[in-house]
Short mmCIF file of C-alpha atoms in Angstrom, two decimals:
data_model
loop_
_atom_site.label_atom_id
_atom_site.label_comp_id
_atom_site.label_asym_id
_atom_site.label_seq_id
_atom_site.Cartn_x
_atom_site.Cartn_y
_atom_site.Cartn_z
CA UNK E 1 87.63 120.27 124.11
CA UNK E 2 84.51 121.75 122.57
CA UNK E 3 81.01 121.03 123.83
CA UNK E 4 78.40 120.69 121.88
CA UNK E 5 74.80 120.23 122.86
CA UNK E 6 72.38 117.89 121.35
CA UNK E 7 69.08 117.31 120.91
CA UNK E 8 68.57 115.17 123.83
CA UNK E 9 70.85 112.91 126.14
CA UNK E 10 69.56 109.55 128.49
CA UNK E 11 65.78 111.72 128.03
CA UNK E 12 64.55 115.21 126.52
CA UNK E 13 65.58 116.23 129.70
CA UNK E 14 69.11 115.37 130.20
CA UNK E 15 71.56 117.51 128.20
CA UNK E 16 74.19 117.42 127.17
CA UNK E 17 74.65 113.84 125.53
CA UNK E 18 78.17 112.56 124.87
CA UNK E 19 79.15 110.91 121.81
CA UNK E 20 81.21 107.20 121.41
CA UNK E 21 83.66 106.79 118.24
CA UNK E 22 85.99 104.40 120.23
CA UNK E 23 84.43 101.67 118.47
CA UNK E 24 85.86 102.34 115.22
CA UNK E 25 88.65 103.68 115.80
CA UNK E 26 89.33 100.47 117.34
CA UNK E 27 87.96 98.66 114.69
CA UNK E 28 90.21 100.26 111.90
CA UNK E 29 93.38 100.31 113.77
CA UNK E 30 93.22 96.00 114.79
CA UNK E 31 91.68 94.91 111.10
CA UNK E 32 93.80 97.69 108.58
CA UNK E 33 89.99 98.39 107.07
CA UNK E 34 88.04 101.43 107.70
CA UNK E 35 85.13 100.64 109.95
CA UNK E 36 81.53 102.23 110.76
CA UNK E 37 79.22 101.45 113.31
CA UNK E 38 75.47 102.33 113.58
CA UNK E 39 74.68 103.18 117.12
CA UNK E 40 71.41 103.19 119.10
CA UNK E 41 71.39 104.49 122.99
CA UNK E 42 74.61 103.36 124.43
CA UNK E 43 74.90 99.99 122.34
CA UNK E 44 75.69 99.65 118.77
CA UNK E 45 73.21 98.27 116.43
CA UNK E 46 75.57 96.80 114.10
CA UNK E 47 79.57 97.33 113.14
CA UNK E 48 81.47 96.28 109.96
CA UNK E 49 84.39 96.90 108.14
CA UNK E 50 84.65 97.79 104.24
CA UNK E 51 84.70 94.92 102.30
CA UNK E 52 83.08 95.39 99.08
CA UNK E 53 79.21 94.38 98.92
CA UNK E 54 77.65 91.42 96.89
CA UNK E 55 75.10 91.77 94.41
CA UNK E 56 72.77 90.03 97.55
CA UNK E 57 74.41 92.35 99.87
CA UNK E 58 73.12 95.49 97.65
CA UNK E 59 69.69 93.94 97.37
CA UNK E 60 68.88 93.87 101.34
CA UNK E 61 70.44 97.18 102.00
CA UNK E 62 68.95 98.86 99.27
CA UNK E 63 71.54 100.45 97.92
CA UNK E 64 70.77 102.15 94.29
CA UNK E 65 72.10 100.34 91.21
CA UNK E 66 73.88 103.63 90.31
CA UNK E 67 75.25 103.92 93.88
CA UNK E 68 78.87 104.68 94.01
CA UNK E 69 80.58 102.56 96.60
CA UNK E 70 83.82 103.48 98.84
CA UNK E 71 85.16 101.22 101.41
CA UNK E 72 84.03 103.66 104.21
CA UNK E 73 80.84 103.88 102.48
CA UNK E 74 80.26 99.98 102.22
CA UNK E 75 81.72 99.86 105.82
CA UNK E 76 78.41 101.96 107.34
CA UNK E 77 75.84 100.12 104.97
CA UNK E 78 76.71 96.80 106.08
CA UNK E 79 76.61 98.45 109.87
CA UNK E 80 73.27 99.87 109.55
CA UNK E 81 72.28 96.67 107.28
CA UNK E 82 72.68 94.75 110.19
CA UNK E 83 69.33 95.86 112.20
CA UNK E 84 67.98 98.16 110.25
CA UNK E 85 64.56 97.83 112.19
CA UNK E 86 67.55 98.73 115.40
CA UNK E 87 69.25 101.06 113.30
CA UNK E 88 66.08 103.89 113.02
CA UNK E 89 67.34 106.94 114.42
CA UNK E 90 70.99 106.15 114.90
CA UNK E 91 74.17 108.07 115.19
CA UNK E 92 76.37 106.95 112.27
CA UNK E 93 80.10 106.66 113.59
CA UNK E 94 82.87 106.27 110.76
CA UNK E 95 86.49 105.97 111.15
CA UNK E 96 87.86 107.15 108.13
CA UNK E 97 86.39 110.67 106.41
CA UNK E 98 82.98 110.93 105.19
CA UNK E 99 82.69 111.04 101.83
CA UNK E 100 80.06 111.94 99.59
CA UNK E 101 79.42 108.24 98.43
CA UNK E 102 78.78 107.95 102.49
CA UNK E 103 76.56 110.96 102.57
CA UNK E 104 74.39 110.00 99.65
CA UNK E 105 73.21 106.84 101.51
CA UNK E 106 72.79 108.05 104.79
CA UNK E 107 70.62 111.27 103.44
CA UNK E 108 68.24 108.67 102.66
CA UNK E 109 67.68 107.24 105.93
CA UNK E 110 66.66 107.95 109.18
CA UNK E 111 69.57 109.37 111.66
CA UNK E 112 69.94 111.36 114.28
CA UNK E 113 73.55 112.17 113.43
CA UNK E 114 77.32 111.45 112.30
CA UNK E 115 80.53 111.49 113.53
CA UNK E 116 83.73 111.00 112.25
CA UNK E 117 87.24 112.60 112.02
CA UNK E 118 86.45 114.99 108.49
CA UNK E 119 84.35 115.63 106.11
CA UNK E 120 84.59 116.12 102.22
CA UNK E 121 82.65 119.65 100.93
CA UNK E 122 80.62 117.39 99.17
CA UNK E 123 79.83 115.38 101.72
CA UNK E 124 79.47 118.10 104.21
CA UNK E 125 77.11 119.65 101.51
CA UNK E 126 74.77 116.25 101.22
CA UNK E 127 74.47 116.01 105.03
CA UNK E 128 73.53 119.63 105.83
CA UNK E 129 70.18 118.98 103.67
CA UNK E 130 68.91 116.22 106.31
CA UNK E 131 66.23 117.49 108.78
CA UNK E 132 66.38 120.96 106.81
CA UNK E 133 69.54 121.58 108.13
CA UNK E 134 69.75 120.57 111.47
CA UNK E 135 71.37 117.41 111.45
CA UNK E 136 73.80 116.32 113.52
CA UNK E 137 77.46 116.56 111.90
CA UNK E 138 80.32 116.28 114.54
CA UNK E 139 83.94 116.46 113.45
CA UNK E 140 86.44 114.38 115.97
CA UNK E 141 90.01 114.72 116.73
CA UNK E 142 91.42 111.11 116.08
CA UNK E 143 94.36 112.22 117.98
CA UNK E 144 92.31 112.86 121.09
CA UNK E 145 93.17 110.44 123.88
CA UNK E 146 90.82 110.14 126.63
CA UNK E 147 91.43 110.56 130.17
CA UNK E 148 92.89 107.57 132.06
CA UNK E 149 90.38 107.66 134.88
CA UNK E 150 86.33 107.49 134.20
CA UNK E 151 84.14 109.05 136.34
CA UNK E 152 80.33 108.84 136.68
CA UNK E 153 77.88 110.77 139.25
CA UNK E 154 75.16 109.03 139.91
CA UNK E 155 72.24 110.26 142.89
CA UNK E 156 75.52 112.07 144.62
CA UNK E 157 77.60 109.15 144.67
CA UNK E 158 80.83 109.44 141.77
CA UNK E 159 82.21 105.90 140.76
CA UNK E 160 85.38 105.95 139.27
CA UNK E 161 86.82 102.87 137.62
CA UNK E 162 90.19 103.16 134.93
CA UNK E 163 89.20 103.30 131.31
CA UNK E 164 89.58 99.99 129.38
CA UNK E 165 92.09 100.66 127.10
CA UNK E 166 92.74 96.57 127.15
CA UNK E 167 94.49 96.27 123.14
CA UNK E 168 92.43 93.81 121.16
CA UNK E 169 94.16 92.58 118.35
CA UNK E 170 95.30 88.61 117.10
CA UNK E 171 97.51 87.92 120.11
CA UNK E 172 94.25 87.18 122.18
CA UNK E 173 93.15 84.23 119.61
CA UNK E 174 96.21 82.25 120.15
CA UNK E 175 94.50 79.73 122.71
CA UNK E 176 92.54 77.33 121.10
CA UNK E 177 91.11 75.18 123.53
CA UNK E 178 88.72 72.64 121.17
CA UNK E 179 89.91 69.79 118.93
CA UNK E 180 89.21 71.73 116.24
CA UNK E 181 92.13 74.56 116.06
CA UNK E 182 91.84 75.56 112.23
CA UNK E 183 90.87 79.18 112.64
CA UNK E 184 91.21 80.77 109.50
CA UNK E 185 92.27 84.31 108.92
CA UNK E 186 88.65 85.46 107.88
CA UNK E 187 88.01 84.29 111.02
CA UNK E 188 90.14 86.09 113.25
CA UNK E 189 88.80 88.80 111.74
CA UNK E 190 85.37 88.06 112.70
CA UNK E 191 86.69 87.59 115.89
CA UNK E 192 88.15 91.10 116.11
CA UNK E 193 84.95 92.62 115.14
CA UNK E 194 82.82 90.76 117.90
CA UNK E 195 85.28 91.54 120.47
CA UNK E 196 85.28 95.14 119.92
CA UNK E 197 81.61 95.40 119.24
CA UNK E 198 80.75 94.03 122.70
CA UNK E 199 83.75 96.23 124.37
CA UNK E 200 81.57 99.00 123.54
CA UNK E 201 77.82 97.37 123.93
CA UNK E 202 75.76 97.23 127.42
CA UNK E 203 76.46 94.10 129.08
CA UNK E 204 75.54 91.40 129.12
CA UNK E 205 76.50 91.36 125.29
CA UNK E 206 77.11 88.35 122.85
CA UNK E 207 77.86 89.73 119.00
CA UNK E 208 77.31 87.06 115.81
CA UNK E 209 79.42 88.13 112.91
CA UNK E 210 80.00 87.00 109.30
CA UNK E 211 82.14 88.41 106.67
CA UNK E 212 83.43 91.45 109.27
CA UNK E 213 80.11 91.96 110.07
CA UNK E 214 78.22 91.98 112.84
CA UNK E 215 74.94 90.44 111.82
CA UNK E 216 73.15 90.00 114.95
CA UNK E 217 73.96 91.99 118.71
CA UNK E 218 72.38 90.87 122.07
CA UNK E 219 72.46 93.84 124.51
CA UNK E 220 72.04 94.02 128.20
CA UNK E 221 70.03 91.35 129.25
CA UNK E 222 70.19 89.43 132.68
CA UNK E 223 71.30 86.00 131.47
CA UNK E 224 73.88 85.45 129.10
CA UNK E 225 71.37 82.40 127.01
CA UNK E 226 68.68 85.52 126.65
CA UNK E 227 72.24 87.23 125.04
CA UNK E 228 72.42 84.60 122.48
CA UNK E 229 69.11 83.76 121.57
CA UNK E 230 68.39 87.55 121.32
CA UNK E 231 71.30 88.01 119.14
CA UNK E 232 71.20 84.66 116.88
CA UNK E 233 67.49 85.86 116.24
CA UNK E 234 68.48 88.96 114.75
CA UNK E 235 71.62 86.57 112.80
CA UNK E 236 68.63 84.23 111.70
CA UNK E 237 66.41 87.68 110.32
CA UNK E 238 69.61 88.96 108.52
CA UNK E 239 70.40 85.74 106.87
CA UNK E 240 66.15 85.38 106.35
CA UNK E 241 66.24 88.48 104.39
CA UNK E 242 68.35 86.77 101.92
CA UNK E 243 65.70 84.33 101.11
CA UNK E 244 64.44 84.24 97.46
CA UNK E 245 60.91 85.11 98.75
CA UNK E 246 62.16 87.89 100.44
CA UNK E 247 64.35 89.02 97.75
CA UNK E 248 61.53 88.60 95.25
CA UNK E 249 59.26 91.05 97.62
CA UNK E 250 57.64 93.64 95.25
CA UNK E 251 56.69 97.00 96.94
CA UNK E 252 54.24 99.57 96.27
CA UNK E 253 56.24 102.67 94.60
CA UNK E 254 56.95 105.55 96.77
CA UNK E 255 56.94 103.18 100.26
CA UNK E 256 58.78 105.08 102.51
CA UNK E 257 62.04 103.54 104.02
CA UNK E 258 61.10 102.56 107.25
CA UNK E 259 57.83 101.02 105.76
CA UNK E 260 59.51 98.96 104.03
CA UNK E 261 62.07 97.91 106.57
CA UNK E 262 58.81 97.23 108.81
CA UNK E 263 56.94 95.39 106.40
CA UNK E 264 60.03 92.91 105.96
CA UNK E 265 59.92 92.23 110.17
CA UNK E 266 56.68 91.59 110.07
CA UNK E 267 56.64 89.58 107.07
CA UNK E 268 59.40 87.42 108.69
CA UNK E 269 58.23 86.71 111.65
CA UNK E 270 55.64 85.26 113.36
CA UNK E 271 53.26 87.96 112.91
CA UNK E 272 53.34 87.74 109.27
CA UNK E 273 49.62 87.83 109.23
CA UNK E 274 49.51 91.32 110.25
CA UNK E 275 50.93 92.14 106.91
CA UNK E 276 49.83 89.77 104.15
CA UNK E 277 45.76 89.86 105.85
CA UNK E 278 43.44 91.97 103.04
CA UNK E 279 43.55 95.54 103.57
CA UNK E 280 46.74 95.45 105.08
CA UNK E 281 49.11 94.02 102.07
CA UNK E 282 48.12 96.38 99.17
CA UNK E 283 49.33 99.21 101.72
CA UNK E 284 52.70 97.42 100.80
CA UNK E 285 53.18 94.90 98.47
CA UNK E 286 51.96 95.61 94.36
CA UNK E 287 51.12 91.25 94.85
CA UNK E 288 50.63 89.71 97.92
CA UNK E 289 53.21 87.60 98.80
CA UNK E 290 53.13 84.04 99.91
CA UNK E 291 54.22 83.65 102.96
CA UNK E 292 57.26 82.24 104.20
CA UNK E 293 56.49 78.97 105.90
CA UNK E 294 58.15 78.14 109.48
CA UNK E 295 60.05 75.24 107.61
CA UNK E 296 60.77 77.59 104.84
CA UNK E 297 62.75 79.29 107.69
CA UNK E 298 64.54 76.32 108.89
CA UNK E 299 65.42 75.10 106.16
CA UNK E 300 67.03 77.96 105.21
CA UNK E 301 68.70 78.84 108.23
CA UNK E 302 69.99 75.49 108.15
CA UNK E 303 72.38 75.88 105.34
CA UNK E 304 73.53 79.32 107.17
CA UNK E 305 77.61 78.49 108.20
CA UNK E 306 80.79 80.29 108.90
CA UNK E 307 79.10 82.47 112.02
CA UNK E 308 81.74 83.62 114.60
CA UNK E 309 79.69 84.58 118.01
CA UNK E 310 81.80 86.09 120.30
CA UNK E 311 80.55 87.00 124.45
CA UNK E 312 81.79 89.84 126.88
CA UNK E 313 81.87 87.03 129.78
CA UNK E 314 82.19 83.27 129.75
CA UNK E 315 79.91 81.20 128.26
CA UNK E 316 78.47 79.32 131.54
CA UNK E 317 76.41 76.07 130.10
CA UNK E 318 76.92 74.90 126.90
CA UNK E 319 72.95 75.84 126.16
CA UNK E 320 74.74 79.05 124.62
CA UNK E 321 76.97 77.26 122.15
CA UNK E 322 73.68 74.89 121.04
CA UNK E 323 71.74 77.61 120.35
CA UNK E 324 74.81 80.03 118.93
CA UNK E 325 75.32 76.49 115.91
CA UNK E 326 71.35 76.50 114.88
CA UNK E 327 72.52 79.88 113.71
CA UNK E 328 75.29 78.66 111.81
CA UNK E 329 78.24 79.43 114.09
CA UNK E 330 81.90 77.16 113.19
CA UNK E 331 83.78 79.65 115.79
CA UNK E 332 83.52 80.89 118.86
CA UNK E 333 85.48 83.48 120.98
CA UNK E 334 84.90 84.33 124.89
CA UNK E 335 86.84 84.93 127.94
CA UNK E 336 86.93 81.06 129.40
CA UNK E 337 87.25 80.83 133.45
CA UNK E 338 83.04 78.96 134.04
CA UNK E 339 83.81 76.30 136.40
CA UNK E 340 81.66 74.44 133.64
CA UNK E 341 84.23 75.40 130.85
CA UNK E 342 84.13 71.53 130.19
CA UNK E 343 81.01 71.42 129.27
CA UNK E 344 81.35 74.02 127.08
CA UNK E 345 84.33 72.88 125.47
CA UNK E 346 82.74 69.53 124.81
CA UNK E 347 79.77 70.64 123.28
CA UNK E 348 81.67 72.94 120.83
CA UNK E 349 83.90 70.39 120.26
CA UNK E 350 80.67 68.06 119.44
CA UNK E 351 79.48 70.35 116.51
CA UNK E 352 83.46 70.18 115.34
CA UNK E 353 83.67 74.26 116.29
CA UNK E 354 86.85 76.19 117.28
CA UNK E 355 86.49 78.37 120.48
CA UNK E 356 89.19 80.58 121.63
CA UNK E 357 89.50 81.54 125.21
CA UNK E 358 90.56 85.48 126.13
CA UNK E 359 91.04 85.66 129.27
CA UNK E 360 89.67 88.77 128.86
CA UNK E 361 86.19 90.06 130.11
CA UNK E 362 84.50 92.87 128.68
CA UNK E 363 81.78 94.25 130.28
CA UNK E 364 80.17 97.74 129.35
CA UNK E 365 78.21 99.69 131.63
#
């Protein structure tokens, strides 16, 4: 196996870095779609599979009105789409070859790197122009099978631990343990992108996805309700940017990128005056916007539905599933096995959800 070094690993200290593309090659071989991920450290900042993007879809991610669109190509704008505030700097991972469509968008934005199993010459050609040629472009074998056994050294001490090649696929859905057990095939889907999203995300992870999208990823925090109020924040500033008075923002030409994607955050959130205060806003906006009210926001979150939230370990109060429905979640899937599973049954079962237990835990370290 060849070893490449990269710019930097854990710190500008630590070389050489290794590289996940588990993710989506997961992703594509359990859902039949291709699938990209955007990833940031050792979590991903957003996953997705290629369905085609709505006119609403194309607005938020920017994507140019003469943009050609592939399914691998909508599959890693809807990733980085996700976060894109998350997504600065990340390492693109695709499961099906890049192609120039791909290349186009991602020249535009700010990455560290790609990898994925081939290229196109065109594509190849677009990608060796970032950072004046030194961008990271890593061709992997998707025949290569990792070792069974993981090792780690850490201060002298190796821990060792069997990789978790656990299959996820439909067969895990099949116990429904709410009154509610209509779980459509959109999603199971959804399902199958959350659970593979947090197999590969530092626990504790919970993942909110719509439309095979992850839309919102809550990584490595100490309790699992910080998990989903982290994540179902950054589902609530995804949906946000869908607002009309987001939509209707009008920029100054020539804003750079990750201006832009900054000026949205702020503009969204409860710092909003940071942006929209005199001698700040003409640095942005051609009109100063009006702001978005807090009941502006609920409002509109309100009418968000459909969410699937899914959790690398049982949910253990039903706090999590309150907070995971003012988000808009109808389905939920986790592992089961709290000794309050009860109470989290009933309180799905009050907001009419459908929860599926695993049985499976999924931790990531």
């Amino acid at each position: 196996m060849k070893e490449l070094e990269l710019k930097y690993g854990c710190n500008p200290n630590q070389k050489p870095a290794s590289i996940a593309w588990q993710l989506v090659k997961e992703l594509k071989e359990a859902t039949g779609l291709p699938a990209a991920a955007s990833f940031k450290h050792v979590s991903p900042a957003g996953a997705a599979v290629g369905l085609p993007l709505s006119e609403t879809d194309k607005a938020i991610y920017f994507v140019e009105p003469d943009a050609q669109l592939t399914p691998i190509a909508c599959a890693y704008i809807r990733a980085r789409g996700a976060d894109r505030l998350c997504s600065y700097g990340d390492w693109a991972a695709l499961s099906d070859t890049c192609d120039a469509a791909t290349a186009q968008y991602l020249k535009g934005e700010v990455s560290d790197g790609i990898i994925a199993p081939d290229y196109t010459p065109e594509a190849l050609e677009i990608l060796r122009s970032k950072k004046k040629g030194k961008y990271n472009i890593v061709k992997i074998d998707p025949t290569y099978v990792p070792a069974e056994q993981e090792h780690k050294d850490v201060f002298g001490i190796t821990f060792q631990q069997g990789r978790n090649n656990y299959k996820i696929d439909e067969s895990l859905l099949g116990d429904l343990v709410t009154e509610n057990k209509n779980l459509p095939d959109a999603a199971k889907r959804d399902m199958i992108v959350a659970l593979i999203t947090l197999k590969y995300t530092q626990s504790n992870s919970v993942c909110y996805v719509k439309d095979g999208q992850a839309i919102g990823v809550g990584a490595g925090q100490q309790s699992r309700i910080h998990c989903t109020r982290l994540a179902g924040s950054k589902a609530d500033n995804w949906y946000l940017r869908q607002h009309p008075k987001t939509l209707a923002l009008q920029f100054v030409d020539g804003i750079r990128r990750p201006d832009r994607d900054n000026a949205i955050d702020v503009y969204l959130s409860d710092e909003y005056e940071d942006v929209l205060r005199d001698g700040a806003w003409q640095a942005v906006f051609k009109v100063r916007p009006e702001p978005l009210t807090a009941q502006e926001k609920k409002d509109w979150i309100a009418t968000q539905t459909g969410v699937t939230v899914g959790s690398d370990a049982f949910f253990p109060f039903g706090d999590n599933v309150e907070r995971a429905r003012k988000s808009g979640v109808s389905y939920i899937v986790e592992p089961g096995g709290s000794i309050r599973d009860d109470n989290v049954i009933e309180t799905a079962n009050r907001y009419n959800m459908v929860m599926a237990f695993t049985g499976m835990r999924l931790f990531h370290h």
